[in-house]
PDB file of C-alpha atoms in Angstrom:
ATOM      1  CA  UNK O   1     -79.920 176.389  22.535  1.00  0.00           C
ATOM      2  CA  UNK O   2     -82.043 177.593  19.776  1.00  0.00           C
ATOM      3  CA  UNK O   3     -80.596 180.221  16.917  1.00  0.00           C
ATOM      4  CA  UNK O   4     -82.529 181.709  13.990  1.00  0.00           C
ATOM      5  CA  UNK O   5     -80.949 184.091  11.598  1.00  0.00           C
ATOM      6  CA  UNK O   6     -83.160 185.699   8.623  1.00  0.00           C
ATOM      7  CA  UNK O   7     -80.887 186.994   6.114  1.00  0.00           C
ATOM      8  CA  UNK O   8     -81.357 190.399   3.940  1.00  0.00           C
ATOM      9  CA  UNK O   9     -80.033 191.474   0.830  1.00  0.00           C
ATOM     10  CA  UNK O  10     -81.462 189.309  -1.785  1.00  0.00           C
ATOM     11  CA  UNK O  11     -81.917 185.667  -1.871  1.00  0.00           C
ATOM     12  CA  UNK O  12     -78.051 184.591  -2.289  1.00  0.00           C
ATOM     13  CA  UNK O  13     -76.461 187.500  -0.090  1.00  0.00           C
ATOM     14  CA  UNK O  14     -79.269 186.937   2.609  1.00  0.00           C
ATOM     15  CA  UNK O  15     -78.554 183.018   2.917  1.00  0.00           C
ATOM     16  CA  UNK O  16     -74.812 183.636   2.918  1.00  0.00           C
ATOM     17  CA  UNK O  17     -75.379 186.302   5.775  1.00  0.00           C
ATOM     18  CA  UNK O  18     -77.750 184.035   7.882  1.00  0.00           C
ATOM     19  CA  UNK O  19     -75.295 181.107   7.540  1.00  0.00           C
ATOM     20  CA  UNK O  20     -72.188 183.315   8.386  1.00  0.00           C
ATOM     21  CA  UNK O  21     -74.192 184.628  11.444  1.00  0.00           C
ATOM     22  CA  UNK O  22     -75.331 181.282  12.713  1.00  0.00           C
ATOM     23  CA  UNK O  23     -71.905 179.839  12.259  1.00  0.00           C
ATOM     24  CA  UNK O  24     -70.062 182.724  14.103  1.00  0.00           C
ATOM     25  CA  UNK O  25     -72.521 182.875  16.839  1.00  0.00           C
ATOM     26  CA  UNK O  26     -72.488 179.077  17.696  1.00  0.00           C
ATOM     27  CA  UNK O  27     -68.615 179.257  17.466  1.00  0.00           C
ATOM     28  CA  UNK O  28     -68.105 181.834  19.887  1.00  0.00           C
ATOM     29  CA  UNK O  29     -70.785 180.620  22.253  1.00  0.00           C
ATOM     30  CA  UNK O  30     -69.537 176.920  22.532  1.00  0.00           C
ATOM     31  CA  UNK O  31     -65.935 178.311  23.356  1.00  0.00           C
ATOM     32  CA  UNK O  32     -67.251 180.502  26.146  1.00  0.00           C
ATOM     33  CA  UNK O  33     -64.909 180.526  29.197  1.00  0.00           C
ATOM     34  CA  UNK O  34     -66.323 178.488  32.325  1.00  0.00           C
ATOM     35  CA  UNK O  35     -66.559 181.640  34.215  1.00  0.00           C
ATOM     36  CA  UNK O  36     -68.136 183.725  31.737  1.00  0.00           C
ATOM     37  CA  UNK O  37     -71.839 184.283  32.347  1.00  0.00           C
ATOM     38  CA  UNK O  38     -74.674 183.445  29.823  1.00  0.00           C
ATOM     39  CA  UNK O  39     -75.707 187.079  29.334  1.00  0.00           C
ATOM     40  CA  UNK O  40     -72.106 188.063  28.310  1.00  0.00           C
ATOM     41  CA  UNK O  41     -71.605 184.898  26.397  1.00  0.00           C
ATOM     42  CA  UNK O  42     -74.663 185.634  24.309  1.00  0.00           C
ATOM     43  CA  UNK O  43     -73.582 189.418  23.863  1.00  0.00           C
ATOM     44  CA  UNK O  44     -70.101 188.265  22.689  1.00  0.00           C
ATOM     45  CA  UNK O  45     -71.534 185.698  20.516  1.00  0.00           C
ATOM     46  CA  UNK O  46     -73.702 188.108  18.832  1.00  0.00           C
ATOM     47  CA  UNK O  47     -70.761 190.600  18.329  1.00  0.00           C
ATOM     48  CA  UNK O  48     -69.034 187.703  16.672  1.00  0.00           C
ATOM     49  CA  UNK O  49     -72.049 187.213  14.350  1.00  0.00           C
ATOM     50  CA  UNK O  50     -72.217 190.806  13.640  1.00  0.00           C
ATOM     51  CA  UNK O  51     -68.399 190.886  12.640  1.00  0.00           C
ATOM     52  CA  UNK O  52     -68.810 187.899  10.372  1.00  0.00           C
ATOM     53  CA  UNK O  53     -71.688 189.673   8.454  1.00  0.00           C
ATOM     54  CA  UNK O  54     -69.736 193.000   8.085  1.00  0.00           C
ATOM     55  CA  UNK O  55     -66.769 190.798   6.819  1.00  0.00           C
ATOM     56  CA  UNK O  56     -68.986 189.193   4.280  1.00  0.00           C
ATOM     57  CA  UNK O  57     -70.563 192.475   3.218  1.00  0.00           C
ATOM     58  CA  UNK O  58     -67.091 193.740   2.391  1.00  0.00           C
ATOM     59  CA  UNK O  59     -66.772 190.789  -0.047  1.00  0.00           C
ATOM     60  CA  UNK O  60     -70.228 190.192  -1.387  1.00  0.00           C
ATOM     61  CA  UNK O  61     -71.740 193.630  -1.042  1.00  0.00           C
ATOM     62  CA  UNK O  62     -74.308 194.986   1.415  1.00  0.00           C
ATOM     63  CA  UNK O  63     -76.285 192.226   3.127  1.00  0.00           C
ATOM     64  CA  UNK O  64     -77.560 191.648   6.706  1.00  0.00           C
ATOM     65  CA  UNK O  65     -79.408 189.423   8.976  1.00  0.00           C
ATOM     66  CA  UNK O  66     -81.750 189.350  11.962  1.00  0.00           C
ATOM     67  CA  UNK O  67     -80.706 187.073  14.965  1.00  0.00           C
ATOM     68  CA  UNK O  68     -82.610 185.587  17.742  1.00  0.00           C
ATOM     69  CA  UNK O  69     -81.031 182.931  20.358  1.00  0.00           C
ATOM     70  CA  UNK O  70     -82.379 181.192  23.204  1.00  0.00           C
ATOM     71  CA  UNK O  71     -80.451 179.185  25.920  1.00  0.00           C
ATOM     72  CA  UNK O  72     -82.097 177.255  28.870  1.00  0.00           C
ATOM     73  CA  UNK O  73     -79.761 176.599  31.631  1.00  0.00           C
ATOM     74  CA  UNK O  74     -81.203 174.962  34.732  1.00  0.00           C
ATOM     75  CA  UNK O  75     -84.311 176.910  35.655  1.00  0.00           C
ATOM     76  CA  UNK O  76     -83.692 180.020  33.645  1.00  0.00           C
ATOM     77  CA  UNK O  77     -84.097 180.951  30.081  1.00  0.00           C
ATOM     78  CA  UNK O  78     -81.862 183.550  28.581  1.00  0.00           C
ATOM     79  CA  UNK O  79     -82.085 185.129  25.211  1.00  0.00           C
ATOM     80  CA  UNK O  80     -80.640 187.692  22.842  1.00  0.00           C
ATOM     81  CA  UNK O  81     -82.099 189.176  19.635  1.00  0.00           C
ATOM     82  CA  UNK O  82     -81.643 191.812  17.076  1.00  0.00           C
ATOM     83  CA  UNK O  83     -84.185 192.584  14.274  1.00  0.00           C
ATOM     84  CA  UNK O  84     -87.524 191.130  13.895  1.00  0.00           C
ATOM     85  CA  UNK O  85     -87.107 187.384  14.369  1.00  0.00           C
ATOM     86  CA  UNK O  86     -89.489 186.431  17.288  1.00  0.00           C
ATOM     87  CA  UNK O  87     -89.085 184.414  20.403  1.00  0.00           C
ATOM     88  CA  UNK O  88     -92.335 182.821  21.699  1.00  0.00           C
ATOM     89  CA  UNK O  89     -93.035 181.159  25.088  1.00  0.00           C
ATOM     90  CA  UNK O  90     -95.613 178.538  25.573  1.00  0.00           C
ATOM     91  CA  UNK O  91     -96.702 178.092  29.159  1.00  0.00           C
ATOM     92  CA  UNK O  92     -99.833 176.556  30.649  1.00  0.00           C
ATOM     93  CA  UNK O  93    -101.436 176.661  27.154  1.00  0.00           C
ATOM     94  CA  UNK O  94    -100.809 180.357  26.669  1.00  0.00           C
ATOM     95  CA  UNK O  95     -98.405 182.027  24.178  1.00  0.00           C
ATOM     96  CA  UNK O  96     -96.363 184.862  24.985  1.00  0.00           C
ATOM     97  CA  UNK O  97     -94.002 187.106  23.032  1.00  0.00           C
ATOM     98  CA  UNK O  98     -90.681 187.378  24.873  1.00  0.00           C
ATOM     99  CA  UNK O  99     -88.201 189.705  22.958  1.00  0.00           C
ATOM    100  CA  UNK O 100     -88.562 193.244  21.605  1.00  0.00           C
ATOM    101  CA  UNK O 101     -88.832 193.642  17.668  1.00  0.00           C
ATOM    102  CA  UNK O 102     -86.465 196.437  16.112  1.00  0.00           C
ATOM    103  CA  UNK O 103     -89.129 197.537  13.383  1.00  0.00           C
ATOM    104  CA  UNK O 104     -89.846 201.204  12.768  1.00  0.00           C
ATOM    105  CA  UNK O 105     -93.644 200.835  13.528  1.00  0.00           C
ATOM    106  CA  UNK O 106     -92.814 198.964  16.751  1.00  0.00           C
ATOM    107  CA  UNK O 107     -90.284 201.379  17.998  1.00  0.00           C
ATOM    108  CA  UNK O 108     -92.412 204.398  17.216  1.00  0.00           C
ATOM    109  CA  UNK O 109     -95.433 202.966  18.871  1.00  0.00           C
ATOM    110  CA  UNK O 110     -93.256 202.329  22.050  1.00  0.00           C
ATOM    111  CA  UNK O 111     -91.905 205.859  22.024  1.00  0.00           C
ATOM    112  CA  UNK O 112     -95.634 207.270  21.680  1.00  0.00           C
ATOM    113  CA  UNK O 113     -96.726 205.080  24.651  1.00  0.00           C
ATOM    114  CA  UNK O 114     -93.577 205.950  26.925  1.00  0.00           C
ATOM    115  CA  UNK O 115     -93.276 209.348  25.852  1.00  0.00           C
ATOM    116  CA  UNK O 116     -95.323 212.524  25.532  1.00  0.00           C
ATOM    117  CA  UNK O 117     -97.412 211.004  22.897  1.00  0.00           C
ATOM    118  CA  UNK O 118     -96.919 213.841  20.310  1.00  0.00           C
ATOM    119  CA  UNK O 119     -95.526 211.637  17.562  1.00  0.00           C
ATOM    120  CA  UNK O 120     -98.589 210.108  15.674  1.00  0.00           C
ATOM    121  CA  UNK O 121     -98.845 206.347  15.390  1.00  0.00           C
ATOM    122  CA  UNK O 122     -97.778 205.349  11.723  1.00  0.00           C
ATOM    123  CA  UNK O 123    -100.575 204.021   9.580  1.00  0.00           C
ATOM    124  CA  UNK O 124    -100.653 200.252   8.683  1.00  0.00           C
ATOM    125  CA  UNK O 125     -99.705 200.883   5.150  1.00  0.00           C
ATOM    126  CA  UNK O 126     -96.905 203.169   5.905  1.00  0.00           C
ATOM    127  CA  UNK O 127     -93.858 201.709   3.651  1.00  0.00           C
ATOM    128  CA  UNK O 128     -91.526 202.445   6.626  1.00  0.00           C
ATOM    129  CA  UNK O 129     -93.411 200.312   9.153  1.00  0.00           C
ATOM    130  CA  UNK O 130     -91.604 196.957   8.490  1.00  0.00           C
ATOM    131  CA  UNK O 131     -88.207 198.526   8.182  1.00  0.00           C
ATOM    132  CA  UNK O 132     -85.697 197.299  10.647  1.00  0.00           C
ATOM    133  CA  UNK O 133     -84.332 199.554  12.838  1.00  0.00           C
ATOM    134  CA  UNK O 134     -81.501 197.163  13.993  1.00  0.00           C
ATOM    135  CA  UNK O 135     -79.796 194.172  12.387  1.00  0.00           C
ATOM    136  CA  UNK O 136     -76.569 192.347  11.950  1.00  0.00           C
ATOM    137  CA  UNK O 137     -74.376 194.072   9.300  1.00  0.00           C
ATOM    138  CA  UNK O 138     -74.450 197.424  11.135  1.00  0.00           C
ATOM    139  CA  UNK O 139     -71.371 198.747  13.069  1.00  0.00           C
ATOM    140  CA  UNK O 140     -72.773 198.407  15.615  1.00  0.00           C
ATOM    141  CA  UNK O 141     -76.279 197.036  15.419  1.00  0.00           C
ATOM    142  CA  UNK O 142     -78.833 199.913  16.408  1.00  0.00           C
ATOM    143  CA  UNK O 143     -80.197 198.095  19.296  1.00  0.00           C
ATOM    144  CA  UNK O 144     -79.816 194.525  20.980  1.00  0.00           C
ATOM    145  CA  UNK O 145     -82.509 192.948  23.124  1.00  0.00           C
ATOM    146  CA  UNK O 146     -80.768 190.859  25.865  1.00  0.00           C
ATOM    147  CA  UNK O 147     -82.035 189.276  28.871  1.00  0.00           C
ATOM    148  CA  UNK O 148     -79.953 190.359  31.942  1.00  0.00           C
ATOM    149  CA  UNK O 149     -81.614 188.246  34.597  1.00  0.00           C
ATOM    150  CA  UNK O 150     -83.358 185.886  32.392  1.00  0.00           C
ATOM    151  CA  UNK O 151     -86.755 184.360  32.857  1.00  0.00           C
ATOM    152  CA  UNK O 152     -87.695 181.304  35.284  1.00  0.00           C
ATOM    153  CA  UNK O 153     -88.063 178.013  33.334  1.00  0.00           C
ATOM    154  CA  UNK O 154     -90.944 175.988  34.423  1.00  0.00           C
ATOM    155  CA  UNK O 155     -91.459 172.113  33.903  1.00  0.00           C
ATOM    156  CA  UNK O 156     -93.666 171.936  30.939  1.00  0.00           C
ATOM    157  CA  UNK O 157     -92.602 175.182  29.306  1.00  0.00           C
ATOM    158  CA  UNK O 158     -91.648 175.425  25.550  1.00  0.00           C
ATOM    159  CA  UNK O 159     -89.982 178.254  23.761  1.00  0.00           C
ATOM    160  CA  UNK O 160     -89.941 178.655  19.999  1.00  0.00           C
ATOM    161  CA  UNK O 161     -87.708 181.232  17.768  1.00  0.00           C
ATOM    162  CA  UNK O 162     -89.682 182.026  14.586  1.00  0.00           C
ATOM    163  CA  UNK O 163     -88.844 184.061  11.469  1.00  0.00           C
ATOM    164  CA  UNK O 164     -91.270 186.940  10.408  1.00  0.00           C
ATOM    165  CA  UNK O 165     -92.508 184.814   7.647  1.00  0.00           C
ATOM    166  CA  UNK O 166     -94.448 182.888  10.071  1.00  0.00           C
ATOM    167  CA  UNK O 167     -96.038 185.488  12.309  1.00  0.00           C
ATOM    168  CA  UNK O 168     -96.866 187.782   9.231  1.00  0.00           C
ATOM    169  CA  UNK O 169     -98.891 185.015   7.802  1.00  0.00           C
ATOM    170  CA  UNK O 170    -100.564 183.602  11.091  1.00  0.00           C
ATOM    171  CA  UNK O 171    -101.389 186.193  13.799  1.00  0.00           C
ATOM    172  CA  UNK O 172    -100.573 185.509  17.382  1.00  0.00           C
ATOM    173  CA  UNK O 173    -104.105 184.416  18.131  1.00  0.00           C
ATOM    174  CA  UNK O 174    -103.865 181.610  15.365  1.00  0.00           C
ATOM    175  CA  UNK O 175    -100.433 180.644  16.477  1.00  0.00           C
ATOM    176  CA  UNK O 176    -101.472 180.168  19.996  1.00  0.00           C
ATOM    177  CA  UNK O 177    -104.651 178.175  18.962  1.00  0.00           C
ATOM    178  CA  UNK O 178    -102.482 175.737  16.795  1.00  0.00           C
ATOM    179  CA  UNK O 179    -100.041 175.500  19.769  1.00  0.00           C
ATOM    180  CA  UNK O 180    -102.589 174.242  21.959  1.00  0.00           C
ATOM    181  CA  UNK O 181    -104.033 171.655  19.451  1.00  0.00           C
ATOM    182  CA  UNK O 182    -100.861 170.494  17.993  1.00  0.00           C
ATOM    183  CA  UNK O 183     -99.004 168.334  20.934  1.00  0.00           C
ATOM    184  CA  UNK O 184     -95.361 168.129  20.470  1.00  0.00           C
ATOM    185  CA  UNK O 185     -95.507 168.940  16.680  1.00  0.00           C
ATOM    186  CA  UNK O 186     -96.173 172.553  17.104  1.00  0.00           C
ATOM    187  CA  UNK O 187     -93.463 173.858  14.534  1.00  0.00           C
ATOM    188  CA  UNK O 188     -94.586 171.450  11.984  1.00  0.00           C
ATOM    189  CA  UNK O 189     -98.206 172.556  12.441  1.00  0.00           C
ATOM    190  CA  UNK O 190     -97.235 176.104  12.135  1.00  0.00           C
ATOM    191  CA  UNK O 191     -95.140 175.791   9.093  1.00  0.00           C
ATOM    192  CA  UNK O 192     -97.778 173.758   7.364  1.00  0.00           C
ATOM    193  CA  UNK O 193    -100.571 176.309   8.231  1.00  0.00           C
ATOM    194  CA  UNK O 194     -98.402 179.055   6.755  1.00  0.00           C
ATOM    195  CA  UNK O 195     -97.787 177.059   3.529  1.00  0.00           C
ATOM    196  CA  UNK O 196    -101.547 176.412   3.366  1.00  0.00           C
ATOM    197  CA  UNK O 197    -102.357 180.007   3.584  1.00  0.00           C
ATOM    198  CA  UNK O 198    -100.786 180.417  -0.070  1.00  0.00           C
ATOM    199  CA  UNK O 199    -100.135 184.059   0.403  1.00  0.00           C
ATOM    200  CA  UNK O 200     -98.598 185.499  -3.009  1.00  0.00           C
ATOM    201  CA  UNK O 201     -95.948 187.472  -0.929  1.00  0.00           C
ATOM    202  CA  UNK O 202     -95.239 184.613   1.302  1.00  0.00           C
ATOM    203  CA  UNK O 203     -91.719 184.984   2.866  1.00  0.00           C
ATOM    204  CA  UNK O 204     -89.622 182.144   3.926  1.00  0.00           C
ATOM    205  CA  UNK O 205     -90.915 180.407   7.019  1.00  0.00           C
ATOM    206  CA  UNK O 206     -88.568 179.121  10.046  1.00  0.00           C
ATOM    207  CA  UNK O 207     -89.706 177.676  13.307  1.00  0.00           C
ATOM    208  CA  UNK O 208     -87.391 175.887  15.787  1.00  0.00           C
ATOM    209  CA  UNK O 209     -88.225 175.004  19.545  1.00  0.00           C
ATOM    210  CA  UNK O 210     -87.243 173.657  22.782  1.00  0.00           C
ATOM    211  CA  UNK O 211     -89.708 171.668  25.032  1.00  0.00           C
ATOM    212  CA  UNK O 212     -89.379 170.796  28.723  1.00  0.00           C
ATOM    213  CA  UNK O 213     -90.504 167.148  29.032  1.00  0.00           C
ATOM    214  CA  UNK O 214     -90.927 167.179  32.843  1.00  0.00           C
ATOM    215  CA  UNK O 215     -94.204 166.759  34.243  1.00  0.00           C
ATOM    216  CA  UNK O 216     -95.991 169.970  35.154  1.00  0.00           C
ATOM    217  CA  UNK O 217     -96.444 169.811  38.977  1.00  0.00           C
ATOM    218  CA  UNK O 218     -99.609 170.824  40.637  1.00  0.00           C
ATOM    219  CA  UNK O 219     -99.297 174.387  41.795  1.00  0.00           C
ATOM    220  CA  UNK O 220     -99.430 175.083  45.578  1.00  0.00           C
ATOM    221  CA  UNK O 221    -102.545 177.122  45.224  1.00  0.00           C
ATOM    222  CA  UNK O 222    -104.097 174.242  43.417  1.00  0.00           C
ATOM    223  CA  UNK O 223    -103.155 172.016  46.142  1.00  0.00           C
ATOM    224  CA  UNK O 224    -104.508 174.299  48.822  1.00  0.00           C
ATOM    225  CA  UNK O 225    -107.714 174.859  47.060  1.00  0.00           C
ATOM    226  CA  UNK O 226    -108.107 170.998  46.642  1.00  0.00           C
ATOM    227  CA  UNK O 227    -107.614 170.739  50.454  1.00  0.00           C
ATOM    228  CA  UNK O 228    -110.246 173.377  51.104  1.00  0.00           C
ATOM    229  CA  UNK O 229    -112.631 171.523  48.922  1.00  0.00           C
ATOM    230  CA  UNK O 230    -112.224 168.338  51.140  1.00  0.00           C
ATOM    231  CA  UNK O 231    -112.621 170.329  54.168  1.00  0.00           C
ATOM    232  CA  UNK O 232    -115.821 171.729  52.690  1.00  0.00           C
ATOM    233  CA  UNK O 233    -117.182 168.323  51.873  1.00  0.00           C
ATOM    234  CA  UNK O 234    -116.711 167.338  55.468  1.00  0.00           C
ATOM    235  CA  UNK O 235    -118.575 170.350  56.650  1.00  0.00           C
ATOM    236  CA  UNK O 236    -121.390 169.356  54.634  1.00  0.00           C
ATOM    237  CA  UNK O 237    -121.451 165.694  55.990  1.00  0.00           C
ATOM    238  CA  UNK O 238    -121.357 167.024  59.561  1.00  0.00           C
ATOM    239  CA  UNK O 239    -124.297 169.423  58.928  1.00  0.00           C
ATOM    240  CA  UNK O 240    -126.178 166.520  57.491  1.00  0.00           C
ATOM    241  CA  UNK O 241    -125.358 164.665  60.513  1.00  0.00           C
ATOM    242  CA  UNK O 242    -126.336 167.696  62.732  1.00  0.00           C
ATOM    243  CA  UNK O 243    -129.908 167.564  61.215  1.00  0.00           C
ATOM    244  CA  UNK O 244    -130.428 164.004  61.997  1.00  0.00           C
ATOM    245  CA  UNK O 245    -129.019 164.344  65.659  1.00  0.00           C
ATOM    246  CA  UNK O 246    -128.245 167.929  66.903  1.00  0.00           C
ATOM    247  CA  UNK O 247    -125.700 168.436  69.463  1.00  0.00           C
ATOM    248  CA  UNK O 248    -123.404 171.053  70.841  1.00  0.00           C
ATOM    249  CA  UNK O 249    -120.340 168.959  69.855  1.00  0.00           C
ATOM    250  CA  UNK O 250    -121.468 168.718  66.323  1.00  0.00           C
ATOM    251  CA  UNK O 251    -121.945 172.460  66.244  1.00  0.00           C
ATOM    252  CA  UNK O 252    -118.342 172.934  67.528  1.00  0.00           C
ATOM    253  CA  UNK O 253    -116.935 170.755  64.839  1.00  0.00           C
ATOM    254  CA  UNK O 254    -118.593 172.671  62.211  1.00  0.00           C
ATOM    255  CA  UNK O 255    -117.185 175.863  63.571  1.00  0.00           C
ATOM    256  CA  UNK O 256    -113.767 174.481  63.719  1.00  0.00           C
ATOM    257  CA  UNK O 257    -113.858 173.255  60.248  1.00  0.00           C
ATOM    258  CA  UNK O 258    -115.115 176.447  58.776  1.00  0.00           C
ATOM    259  CA  UNK O 259    -112.333 178.264  60.256  1.00  0.00           C
ATOM    260  CA  UNK O 260    -109.854 175.839  59.053  1.00  0.00           C
ATOM    261  CA  UNK O 261    -111.401 175.941  55.509  1.00  0.00           C
ATOM    262  CA  UNK O 262    -111.327 179.935  55.595  1.00  0.00           C
ATOM    263  CA  UNK O 263    -107.598 179.805  56.628  1.00  0.00           C
ATOM    264  CA  UNK O 264    -106.683 177.214  53.984  1.00  0.00           C
ATOM    265  CA  UNK O 265    -108.590 179.379  51.219  1.00  0.00           C
ATOM    266  CA  UNK O 266    -106.598 182.400  52.353  1.00  0.00           C
ATOM    267  CA  UNK O 267    -103.484 180.639  52.066  1.00  0.00           C
ATOM    268  CA  UNK O 268    -104.394 179.505  48.482  1.00  0.00           C
ATOM    269  CA  UNK O 269    -104.984 182.916  47.471  1.00  0.00           C
ATOM    270  CA  UNK O 270    -101.739 184.138  48.711  1.00  0.00           C
ATOM    271  CA  UNK O 271    -100.036 181.180  46.988  1.00  0.00           C
ATOM    272  CA  UNK O 272    -101.869 182.157  43.804  1.00  0.00           C
ATOM    273  CA  UNK O 273    -100.767 185.565  43.902  1.00  0.00           C
ATOM    274  CA  UNK O 274     -97.152 184.483  44.263  1.00  0.00           C
ATOM    275  CA  UNK O 275     -97.511 181.957  41.254  1.00  0.00           C
ATOM    276  CA  UNK O 276     -99.105 184.678  39.120  1.00  0.00           C
ATOM    277  CA  UNK O 277     -96.185 187.061  39.797  1.00  0.00           C
ATOM    278  CA  UNK O 278     -93.793 184.414  38.562  1.00  0.00           C
ATOM    279  CA  UNK O 279     -95.646 183.964  35.152  1.00  0.00           C
ATOM    280  CA  UNK O 280     -94.537 186.159  32.169  1.00  0.00           C
ATOM    281  CA  UNK O 281     -96.447 189.268  31.117  1.00  0.00           C
ATOM    282  CA  UNK O 282     -98.383 189.493  27.799  1.00  0.00           C
ATOM    283  CA  UNK O 283     -96.080 192.268  26.228  1.00  0.00           C
ATOM    284  CA  UNK O 284     -92.755 191.890  24.554  1.00  0.00           C
ATOM    285  CA  UNK O 285     -89.541 192.330  27.025  1.00  0.00           C
ATOM    286  CA  UNK O 286     -91.418 191.151  29.933  1.00  0.00           C
ATOM    287  CA  UNK O 287     -88.463 189.802  31.908  1.00  0.00           C
ATOM    288  CA  UNK O 288     -85.150 191.677  31.249  1.00  0.00           C
TER     289      UNK O 288
END
């Protein structure tokens, strides 16, 4: 499991809120009943975290926190989030955003994209743009992003939970490039790059991750295409033989090999389509 809580409400209050949220979340999750599903356990754990932050606010004054958590169980990845802490999946060298961010600008853009389009997009310098539309410390939080079915977890996958201080300093393209170049030390590379940027308004940076160490298997499509390539090489060899000594038998062999190669290539295309359908999309919230 990975959990990141990014506190709000001033340095001291924010730190206390994030610690209370993480402690309550983990405390509830590790005590989940055996028959409780992971999505239900994640939601109940988030509720416990929210209650902890509300209790702290009653004592210390107004404070809040984001929360994003990931659980990998067997071949499935589950998550829950509230606020703008981001979950990223690295698969086959590509970095995908998993969860939905609860920020004013993001929510408004989503409404425009799926609604009647009347509301204008907020400008980049709109002071409301980065305001959270949901966080811990509200009764209840305005919105929760939670995976119901989860996402299929593949050998070689890596998942990361990062605070906004990271992705506001390094854009998605830069994060993906560093992820491909940094081997297993991706989180360290990200944090070091954010610090090296020396932004005067740099927020705190947090990045944690889980990596599947299993070897990445050759896809069925790749295996079939490799087989088609071998058949193609055999066809070329037979053609060369035909040029030296033409015969009806050799022509027949070529015809049979060509038919087999076409059938294998067709199967490879179908397998590639299936494998592509199992891959995540490029937009937030791709597998709910």
